[in-house]
C-alpha angles and dihedrals in degrees: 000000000000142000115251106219120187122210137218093270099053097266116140110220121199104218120187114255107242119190121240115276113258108253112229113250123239087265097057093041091049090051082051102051082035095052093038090052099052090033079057090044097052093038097079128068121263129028123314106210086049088051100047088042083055090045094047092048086053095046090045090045101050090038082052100046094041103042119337092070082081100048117113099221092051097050099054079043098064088036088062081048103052083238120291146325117293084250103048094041088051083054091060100044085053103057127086094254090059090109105057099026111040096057085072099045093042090046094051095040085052102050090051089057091053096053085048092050092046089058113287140129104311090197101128122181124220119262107294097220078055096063095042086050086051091048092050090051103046081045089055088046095046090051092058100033089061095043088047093088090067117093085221097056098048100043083062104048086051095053088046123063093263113205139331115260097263093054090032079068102041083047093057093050093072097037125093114255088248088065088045093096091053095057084039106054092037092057098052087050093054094050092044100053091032111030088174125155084243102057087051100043099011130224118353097211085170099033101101096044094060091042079061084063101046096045089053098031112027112077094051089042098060089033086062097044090051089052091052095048093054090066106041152300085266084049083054091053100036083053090048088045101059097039110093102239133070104293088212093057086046091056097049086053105045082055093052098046095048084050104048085052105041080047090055091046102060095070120203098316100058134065105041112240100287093059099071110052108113131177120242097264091055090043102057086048091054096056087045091054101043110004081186102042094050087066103102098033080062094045086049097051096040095052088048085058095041089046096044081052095045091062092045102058097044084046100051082226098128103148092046100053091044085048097045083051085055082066097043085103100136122122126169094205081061099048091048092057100040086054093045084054102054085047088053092057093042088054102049091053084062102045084050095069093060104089089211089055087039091066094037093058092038080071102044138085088265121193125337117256084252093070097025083076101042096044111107099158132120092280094047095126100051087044086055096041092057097040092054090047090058093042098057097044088052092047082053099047087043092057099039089055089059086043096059090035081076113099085231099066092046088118094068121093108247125212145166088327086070083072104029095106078073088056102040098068082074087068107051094044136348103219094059073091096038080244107305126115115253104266079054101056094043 
């Protein structure tokens, strides 16, 4: 069977009949999209849920700064949630629209606390660009955990550099156990060749930010800290007191920063291992403040994930040795601020009872909204009292900066209100930052 085409001349040509070609289903289109997608994740070097959690932050943060500010329904989100995160609010301060845009966020954060301080629903929601960074996570996972079935895909997970520890082990959690030496193999490789702070903790998106703050803030900080504590314990709260930040984040983060570098300083010979396990935020902070001294904190994480891997793999354990590294979440950075801070608190109840110290702290910054809603001890009510007073001067400042930002108030004198929105991150919580006053921090 054949067609019969006539050319221009006249000719007749007998041409073979061919058949239409099949058109894929769904299902094979979608493999394809699904295959090509991973195949393009893994491609490149690094790891790909780190880089699509660093591409979402920058889409959400330049969305928020440019329209969505304005949206109903986000700004009654990051109300529930007393604002954002520490990191992403430094992130904002930090930007070039701070000055216009973070008067309103802040106002409007503050105030809720307020409400929830005086009394109201103390349900409050996780940071909202959080939650967008974990969705674009698990979306990144899902993607390859679907395409990891195919040979392609796999082969080219396993010639890249795969993923960093934490995602290697959110990765394993969706595979089936027969694709677990794949994920295994290509991650001890990775730590072996590459041994960086970011194959084993992944990407620091705030690190630098909050190194800013050590190198401009730390040294005075810790000095003080050392005079105070020459005189007394009393020294110590008298200092905490008068300075114009939560005395209790202060505290947290003077503990983590004498123990990251007495910690750098001992070299190889001195903490034993467990020391020397520190989550990824500390980590990080550890390589920014001694690229050197990190060295063999680096070299003893990464041989308790390439031991743990070793086992596994001679074992034939896989899952269980990727799971067991989920609950590895013990950092000592960590465990030294969380202890400094319940010291803090237990100080300052019983600085409270001193009438001179009373007074003192009646006219201080006082706690940080953080811990205002979580204090239940004996001095409940005067922690409270002070903490409501700031928070409705600084709701008041907040709003009479956007008042005389209006062309038509620019008659009116303007004065410290027109900064507050740098002063009142100290309020909502103290390691925004990292527990410095303001003038500290920038």
């Amino acid at each position: 069977m054949g067609l019969r085409l006539r050319d221009l001349t006249g000719s007749a040509h007998e041409l073979p009949y061919k058949w239409p070609p099949r058109r894929r289903t769904a299902h094979e289109e979608n493999l394809t999209r699904r295959r090509t997608e991973a195949v393009r994740l893994v491609g490149r070097p690094g790891c790909p849920v780190c880089r699509a959690r660093g591409e979402s932050l920058g889409h959400w943060m330049s969305a928020f700064v440019n329209e969505n500010h304005t949206d109903g329904d986000v700004i009654v989100r990051y109300r529930r949630s007393l604002g954002f995160c520490p990191g992403h609010t430094r992130g904002l301060l930090t930007g070039r629209s701070a000055s216009w845009l973070m008067p309103t966020v802040l106002e409007g954060a503050l105030a809720a606390g307020a409400r929830m301080l005086a009394g109201g629903p103390r349900e409050i929601l996780g940071c909202p660009l959080c939650e967008n960074l974990r969705h674009a996570e698990d979306a990144t996972i899902a993607t390859l955990g679907r395409a990891f079935p195919d040979a392609a895909v796999r082969d080219a997970y396993a010639e890249g550099t795969g993923t960093c520890a934490p995602h290697a082990v959110r990765l394993a959690g969706i595979l089936p156990s027969r694709h677990l030496p794949v994920v295994v193999t290509t991650l001890r490789r990775r730590l072996e060749e590459h041994g960086s702070v970011s194959a084993v903790a992944g990407t620091g998106a705030d690190a630098a930010a909050r190194h800013a703050v050590h190198e401009r803030a730390a040294d005075g900080v810790l000095a003080a800290e050392k005079a105070a504590l020459g005189r007394s314990a009393y020294g110590l709260v008298e200092t905490d007191i008068d300075t114009a930040c939560c005395p209790v984040c202060r505290a947290e983060t003077r503990a983590a920063w004498r123990y990251l570098r007495w910690l750098l300083r001992t070299g190889d010979g001195g903490p034993a291992r467990e020391d020397r396990e520190l989550c990824p935020r500390h980590l990080h902070d550890a390589r920014r403040i001694d690229p050197e001294g990190v060295r063999p904190v680096l070299a003893a994480m990464t041989a308790l994930w390439t031991g743990r891997l070793d086992r596994s793999l001679s074992e034939a354990r896989h899952r269980e040795a990727l799971t067991a590294m989920r609950g590895r979440a013990s950092c000592r950075a960590c465990a030294a601020a969380a202890g400094a801070g319940r010291r803090a608190v237990r100080l300052l109840e019983i600085a409270l009872a001193d009438d001179t110290l009373d007074a003192a702290y009646g006219r201080s910054h006082g706690v940080c909204l953080r811990h205002g809603l979580t204090w239940t001890g004996s001095r409940a009510g005067r922690v409270h009292a002070v903490l409501g007073a700031r928070l409705e001067m600084a709701v008041f400042e907040l709003g009479e900066s956007r008042r005389k930002s209006d062309w038509n108030t620019r008659f009116e004198p303007r004065g410290a209100e027109m900064s507050a929105w740098s002063q009142a991150p100290t309020l909502l919580d103290g390691r925004i930052y990292c527990g410095c006053t303001a003038a500290e921090a920038r």
